CSV table of C-alpha atoms in Angstrom, one decimal:
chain,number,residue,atom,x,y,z
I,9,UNK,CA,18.5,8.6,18.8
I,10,UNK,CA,16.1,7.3,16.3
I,11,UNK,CA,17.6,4.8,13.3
I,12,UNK,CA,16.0,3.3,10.7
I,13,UNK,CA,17.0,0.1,8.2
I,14,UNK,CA,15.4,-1.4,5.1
I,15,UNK,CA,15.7,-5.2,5.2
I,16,UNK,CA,14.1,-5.7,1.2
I,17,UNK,CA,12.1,-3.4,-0.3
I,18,UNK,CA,10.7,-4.6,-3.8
I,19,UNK,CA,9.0,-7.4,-5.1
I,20,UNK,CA,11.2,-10.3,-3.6
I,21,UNK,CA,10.5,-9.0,0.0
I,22,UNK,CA,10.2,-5.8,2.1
I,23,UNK,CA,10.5,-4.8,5.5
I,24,UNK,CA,11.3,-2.1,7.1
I,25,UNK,CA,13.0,-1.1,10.9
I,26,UNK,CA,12.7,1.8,13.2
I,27,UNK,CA,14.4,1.7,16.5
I,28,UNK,CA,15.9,3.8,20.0
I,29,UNK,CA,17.9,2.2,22.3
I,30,UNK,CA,15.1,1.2,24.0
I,31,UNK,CA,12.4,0.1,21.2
I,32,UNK,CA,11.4,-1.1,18.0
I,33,UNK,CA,9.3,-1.0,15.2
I,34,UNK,CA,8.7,-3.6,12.6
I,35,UNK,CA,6.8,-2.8,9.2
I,36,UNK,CA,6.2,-5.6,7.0
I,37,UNK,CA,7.5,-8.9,7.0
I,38,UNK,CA,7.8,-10.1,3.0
I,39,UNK,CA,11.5,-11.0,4.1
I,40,UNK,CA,12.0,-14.2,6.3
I,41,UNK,CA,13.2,-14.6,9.7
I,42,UNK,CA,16.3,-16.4,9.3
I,43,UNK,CA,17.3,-13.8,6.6
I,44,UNK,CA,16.2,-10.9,9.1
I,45,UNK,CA,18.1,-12.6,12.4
I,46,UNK,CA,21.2,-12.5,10.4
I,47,UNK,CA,20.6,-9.3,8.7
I,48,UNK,CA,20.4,-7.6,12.2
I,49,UNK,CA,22.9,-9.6,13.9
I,50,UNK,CA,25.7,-8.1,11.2
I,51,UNK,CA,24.9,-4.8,12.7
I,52,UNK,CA,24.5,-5.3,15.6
I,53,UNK,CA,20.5,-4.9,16.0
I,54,UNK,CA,18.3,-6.4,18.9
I,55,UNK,CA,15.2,-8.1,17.9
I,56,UNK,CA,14.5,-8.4,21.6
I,57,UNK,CA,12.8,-4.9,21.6
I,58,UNK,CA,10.5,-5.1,19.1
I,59,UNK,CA,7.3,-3.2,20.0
I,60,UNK,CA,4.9,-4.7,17.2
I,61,UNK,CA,4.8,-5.1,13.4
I,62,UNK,CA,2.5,-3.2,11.2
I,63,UNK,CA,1.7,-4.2,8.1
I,64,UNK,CA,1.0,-2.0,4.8
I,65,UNK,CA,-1.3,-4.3,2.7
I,66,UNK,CA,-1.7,-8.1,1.8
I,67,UNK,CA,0.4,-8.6,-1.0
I,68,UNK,CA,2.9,-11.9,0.0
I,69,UNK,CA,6.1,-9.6,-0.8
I,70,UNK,CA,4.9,-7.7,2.6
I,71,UNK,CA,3.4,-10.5,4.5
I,72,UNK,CA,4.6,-14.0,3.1
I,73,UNK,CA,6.1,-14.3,6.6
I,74,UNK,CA,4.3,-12.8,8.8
I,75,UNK,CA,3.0,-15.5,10.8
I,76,UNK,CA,6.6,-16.9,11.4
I,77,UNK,CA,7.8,-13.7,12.8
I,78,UNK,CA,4.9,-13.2,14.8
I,79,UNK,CA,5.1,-16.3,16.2
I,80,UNK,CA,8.6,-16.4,16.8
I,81,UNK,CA,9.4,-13.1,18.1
I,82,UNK,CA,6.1,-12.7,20.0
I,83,UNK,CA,4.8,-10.0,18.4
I,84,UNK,CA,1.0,-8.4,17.7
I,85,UNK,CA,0.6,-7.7,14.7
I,86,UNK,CA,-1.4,-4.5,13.8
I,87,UNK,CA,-3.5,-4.0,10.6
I,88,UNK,CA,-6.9,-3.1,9.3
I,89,UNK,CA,-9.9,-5.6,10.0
I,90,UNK,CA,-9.5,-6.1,5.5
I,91,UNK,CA,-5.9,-6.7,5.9
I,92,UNK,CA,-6.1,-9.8,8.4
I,93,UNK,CA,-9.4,-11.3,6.6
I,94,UNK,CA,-7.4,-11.2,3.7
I,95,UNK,CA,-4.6,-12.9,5.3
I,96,UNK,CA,-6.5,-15.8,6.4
I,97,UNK,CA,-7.6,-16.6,2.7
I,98,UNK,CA,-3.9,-16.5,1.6
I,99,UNK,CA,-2.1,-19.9,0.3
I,100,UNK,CA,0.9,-19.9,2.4
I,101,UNK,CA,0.7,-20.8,5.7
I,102,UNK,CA,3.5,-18.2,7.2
I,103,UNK,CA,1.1,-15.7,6.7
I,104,UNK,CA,-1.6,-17.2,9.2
I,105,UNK,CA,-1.5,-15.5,12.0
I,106,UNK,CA,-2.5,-16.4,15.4
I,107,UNK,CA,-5.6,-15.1,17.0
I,108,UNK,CA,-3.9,-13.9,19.9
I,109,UNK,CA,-1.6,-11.9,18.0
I,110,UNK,CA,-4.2,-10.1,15.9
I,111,UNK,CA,-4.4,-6.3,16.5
I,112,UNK,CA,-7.1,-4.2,14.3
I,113,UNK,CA,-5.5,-0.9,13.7
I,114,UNK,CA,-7.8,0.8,11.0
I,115,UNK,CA,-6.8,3.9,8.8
I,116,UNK,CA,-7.0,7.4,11.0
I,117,UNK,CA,-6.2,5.9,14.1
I,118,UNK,CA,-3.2,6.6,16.2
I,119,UNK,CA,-1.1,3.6,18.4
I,120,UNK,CA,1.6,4.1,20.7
I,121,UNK,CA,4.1,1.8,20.8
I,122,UNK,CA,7.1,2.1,22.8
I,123,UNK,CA,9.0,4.9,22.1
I,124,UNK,CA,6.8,5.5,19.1
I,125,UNK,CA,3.4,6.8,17.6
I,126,UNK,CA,1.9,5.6,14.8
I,127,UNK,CA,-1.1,7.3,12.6
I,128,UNK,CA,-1.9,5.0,9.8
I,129,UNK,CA,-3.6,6.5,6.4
I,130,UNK,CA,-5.7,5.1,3.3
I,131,UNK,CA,-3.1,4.6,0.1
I,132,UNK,CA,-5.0,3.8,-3.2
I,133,UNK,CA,-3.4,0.2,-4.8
I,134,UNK,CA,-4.9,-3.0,-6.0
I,135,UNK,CA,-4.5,-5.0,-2.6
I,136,UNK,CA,-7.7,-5.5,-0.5
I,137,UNK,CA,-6.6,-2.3,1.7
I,138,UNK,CA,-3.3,-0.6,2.1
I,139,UNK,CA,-2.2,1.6,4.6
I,140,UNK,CA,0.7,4.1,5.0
I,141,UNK,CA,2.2,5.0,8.4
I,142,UNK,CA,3.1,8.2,9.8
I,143,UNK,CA,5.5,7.5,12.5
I,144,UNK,CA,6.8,10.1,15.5
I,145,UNK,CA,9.8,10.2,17.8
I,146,UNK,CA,11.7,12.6,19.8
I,147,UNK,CA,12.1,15.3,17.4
I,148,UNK,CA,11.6,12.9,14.5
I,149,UNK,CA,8.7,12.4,12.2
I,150,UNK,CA,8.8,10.2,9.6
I,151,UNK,CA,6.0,9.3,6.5
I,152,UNK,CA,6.5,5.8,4.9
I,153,UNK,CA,4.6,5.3,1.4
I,154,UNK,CA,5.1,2.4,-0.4
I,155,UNK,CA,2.6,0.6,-3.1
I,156,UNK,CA,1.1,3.5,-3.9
I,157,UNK,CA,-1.1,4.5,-7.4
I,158,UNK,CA,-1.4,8.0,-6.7
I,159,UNK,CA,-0.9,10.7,-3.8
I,160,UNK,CA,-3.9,11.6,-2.2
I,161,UNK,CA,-4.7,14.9,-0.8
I,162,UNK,CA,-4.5,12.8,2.7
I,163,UNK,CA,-1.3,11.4,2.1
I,164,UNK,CA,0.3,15.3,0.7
I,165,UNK,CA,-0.9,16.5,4.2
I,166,UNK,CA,1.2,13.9,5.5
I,167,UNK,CA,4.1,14.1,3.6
I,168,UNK,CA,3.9,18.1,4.3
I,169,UNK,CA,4.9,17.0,8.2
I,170,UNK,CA,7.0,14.6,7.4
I,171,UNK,CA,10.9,15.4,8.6
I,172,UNK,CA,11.8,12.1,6.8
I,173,UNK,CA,9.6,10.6,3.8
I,174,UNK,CA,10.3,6.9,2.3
I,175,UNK,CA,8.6,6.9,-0.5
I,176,UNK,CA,7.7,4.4,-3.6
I,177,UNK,CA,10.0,5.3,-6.9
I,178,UNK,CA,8.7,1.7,-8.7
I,179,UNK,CA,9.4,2.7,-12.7
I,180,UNK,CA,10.3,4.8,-15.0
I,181,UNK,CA,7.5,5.6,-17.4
I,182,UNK,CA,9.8,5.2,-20.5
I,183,UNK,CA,11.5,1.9,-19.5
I,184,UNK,CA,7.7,0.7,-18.6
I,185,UNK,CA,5.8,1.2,-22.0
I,186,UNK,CA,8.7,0.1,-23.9
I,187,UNK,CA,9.3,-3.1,-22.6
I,188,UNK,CA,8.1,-6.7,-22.5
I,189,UNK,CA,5.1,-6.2,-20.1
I,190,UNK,CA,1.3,-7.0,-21.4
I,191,UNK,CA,-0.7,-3.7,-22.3
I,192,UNK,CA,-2.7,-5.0,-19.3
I,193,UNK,CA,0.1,-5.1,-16.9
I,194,UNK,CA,1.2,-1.7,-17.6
I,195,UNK,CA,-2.1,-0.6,-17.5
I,196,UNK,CA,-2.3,-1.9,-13.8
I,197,UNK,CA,0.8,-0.3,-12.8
I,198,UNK,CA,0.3,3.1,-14.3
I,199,UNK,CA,-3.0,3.7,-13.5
I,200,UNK,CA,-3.6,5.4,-10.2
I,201,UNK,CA,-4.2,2.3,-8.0
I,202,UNK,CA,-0.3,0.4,-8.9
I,203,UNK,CA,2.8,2.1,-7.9
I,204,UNK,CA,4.4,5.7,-8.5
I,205,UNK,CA,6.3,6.3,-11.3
I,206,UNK,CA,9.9,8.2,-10.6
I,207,UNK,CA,8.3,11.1,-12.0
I,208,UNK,CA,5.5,11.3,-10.0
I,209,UNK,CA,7.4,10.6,-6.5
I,210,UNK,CA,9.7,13.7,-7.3
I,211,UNK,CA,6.9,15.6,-8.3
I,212,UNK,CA,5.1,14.6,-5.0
I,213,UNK,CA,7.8,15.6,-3.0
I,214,UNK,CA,8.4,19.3,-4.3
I,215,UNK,CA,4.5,19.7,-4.8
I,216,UNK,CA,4.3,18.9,-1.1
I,217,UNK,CA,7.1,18.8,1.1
I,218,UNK,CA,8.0,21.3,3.6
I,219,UNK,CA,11.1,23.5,4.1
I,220,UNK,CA,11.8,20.9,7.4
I,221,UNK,CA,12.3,18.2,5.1
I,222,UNK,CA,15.8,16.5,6.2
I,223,UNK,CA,16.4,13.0,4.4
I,224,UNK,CA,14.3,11.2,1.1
I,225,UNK,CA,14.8,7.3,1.0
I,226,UNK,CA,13.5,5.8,-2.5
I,227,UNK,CA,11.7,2.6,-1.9
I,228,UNK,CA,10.3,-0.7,-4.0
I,229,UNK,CA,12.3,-0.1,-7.3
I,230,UNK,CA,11.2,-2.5,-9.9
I,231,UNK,CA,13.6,-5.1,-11.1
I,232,UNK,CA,12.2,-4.9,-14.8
I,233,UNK,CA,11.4,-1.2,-15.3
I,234,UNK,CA,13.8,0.9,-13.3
I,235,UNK,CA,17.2,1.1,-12.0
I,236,UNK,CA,18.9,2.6,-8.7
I,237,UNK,CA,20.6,5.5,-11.0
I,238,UNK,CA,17.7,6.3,-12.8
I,239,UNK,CA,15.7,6.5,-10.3
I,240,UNK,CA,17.7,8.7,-8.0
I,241,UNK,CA,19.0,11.1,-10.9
I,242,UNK,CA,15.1,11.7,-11.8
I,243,UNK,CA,13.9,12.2,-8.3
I,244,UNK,CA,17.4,14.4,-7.6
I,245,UNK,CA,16.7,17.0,-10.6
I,246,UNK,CA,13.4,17.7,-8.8
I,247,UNK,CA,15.1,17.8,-4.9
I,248,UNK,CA,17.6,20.3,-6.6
I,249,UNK,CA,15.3,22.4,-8.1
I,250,UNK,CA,13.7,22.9,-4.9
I,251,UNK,CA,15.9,22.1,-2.0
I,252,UNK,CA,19.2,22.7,-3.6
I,253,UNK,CA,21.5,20.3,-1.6
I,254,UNK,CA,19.5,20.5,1.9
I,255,UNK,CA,17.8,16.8,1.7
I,256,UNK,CA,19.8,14.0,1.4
I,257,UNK,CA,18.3,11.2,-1.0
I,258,UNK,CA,19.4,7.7,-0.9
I,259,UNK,CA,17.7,4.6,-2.8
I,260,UNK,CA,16.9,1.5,-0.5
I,261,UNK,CA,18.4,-2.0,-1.8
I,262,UNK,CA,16.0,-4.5,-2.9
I,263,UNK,CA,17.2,-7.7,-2.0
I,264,UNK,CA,19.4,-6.7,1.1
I,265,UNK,CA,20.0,-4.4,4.0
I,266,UNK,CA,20.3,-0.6,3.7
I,267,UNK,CA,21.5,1.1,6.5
I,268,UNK,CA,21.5,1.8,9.6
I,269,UNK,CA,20.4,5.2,8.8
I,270,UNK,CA,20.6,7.6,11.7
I,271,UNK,CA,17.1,10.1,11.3
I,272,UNK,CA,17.9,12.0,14.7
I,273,UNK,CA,19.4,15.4,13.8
């Protein structure tokens, strides 16, 4: 059986949990370690099996930690060669990590790890790089997407394989131009290397998901310019107009756990 959880996912800290019986997967760390031991320990999760943890992009709400969960739990930490330079030039010092836990893991390559196998893909935002990860397991195969400006023709093919797609929802277009934001800021988000408006992500997901498509979880909601309802209702009307009621969509909470989510059919 293959579960997944969402520890954060938004601008106050994300990270993200796949796991078997037997193995573990660990994506991001923008959520400390004594919030994530007793986040797991509620349900019942072992941090003992932890394979590895990748990392998306350099942005401190995905790897303010990262060095203390390394460190701590033992783990290698995989990531382009751009990702880890730019983690050494960061401020805070939980996101140094140690040489021996440094794993290069460039965009197109495929790692095993434990029960799993990884492919890891170019996203377009305003980080030094940014990867998305295309994970398989048993019968499962899931896409995660998150801090992306626009979907690629590389990231569509993915999504297209994808039995389970986490995906960025971060504002709705409406709530973004009319609020207190500089035209600057806006500009930055909307413009094809910030995030994915609700619109967009539903649009992404009809334009290119396949008939196996089982379960849609909506990821890094912003605080400021969207809301859990909003955002699912938009992404819903385009899941109904093409799937009917065959995928299930749920929004992942920002500041807390969501889950366990069970992705084996």
């Amino acid at each position: 059986m293959v579960s997944f959880v969402s520890v954060g996912s938004g601008s106050s800290g994300n990270s993200y949990y796949f796991y078997t019986e037997r193995s573990g997967l660990l994506v991001d760390a923008g959520v400390s370690l004594r919030r994530m031991k007793r986040d797991f320990a509620v349900h019942g999760l072992r941090m003992d099996s932890i394979d590895g943890l990748l990392l998306t992009h350099d942005h401190a709400d995905h790897v303010k930690y990262v060095a203390v969960v390394s460190e701590k739990l033992g783990l290698d930490v995989y990531a382009t060669s751009a990702i880890h330079r730019a983690l050494s030039d960061l401020r805070f010092p939980s996101s140094q990590v140690e040489s021996r836990y440094v794993r290069i893991f460039e965009q197109g390559e495929q790692l095993r790890l434990g029960d799993f196998v990884v492919t890891a893909f170019r996203v377009p935002h305003d980080s030094m790089d940014c990867s998305g990860y295309f994970v398989e397991c048993e019968d499962v195969s899931v896409c995660l997407i998150t801090d992306v400006g626009q979907v690629t023709d590389e990231i569509a093919g993915f999504i297209g394989r994808c039995s389970h797609l986490i995906i960025e929802a971060n504002y709705d277009r409406d709530m973004l131009m009319a609020g207190s934001y500089p035209k600057l800021l806006k500009y930055r988000i909307s413009c094809g290397t910030g995030h994915l408006s609700n619109d967009e992500c539903g649009q992404a997901i009809v334009s290119y998901g396949s008939d196996n498509l089982r379960k849609v979880y909506l990821c890094h909601l912003s605080a400021e310019n969207n809301r859990p309802m909003i955002a699912e209702s938009t992404v819903g009307k385009y899941l109904q107009g093409r799937y009917g009621e065959r995928v299930e969509l749920r929004v992942l909470e920002r500041r807390q756990l969501s889950g366990p989510f069970c992705l084996t059919k």
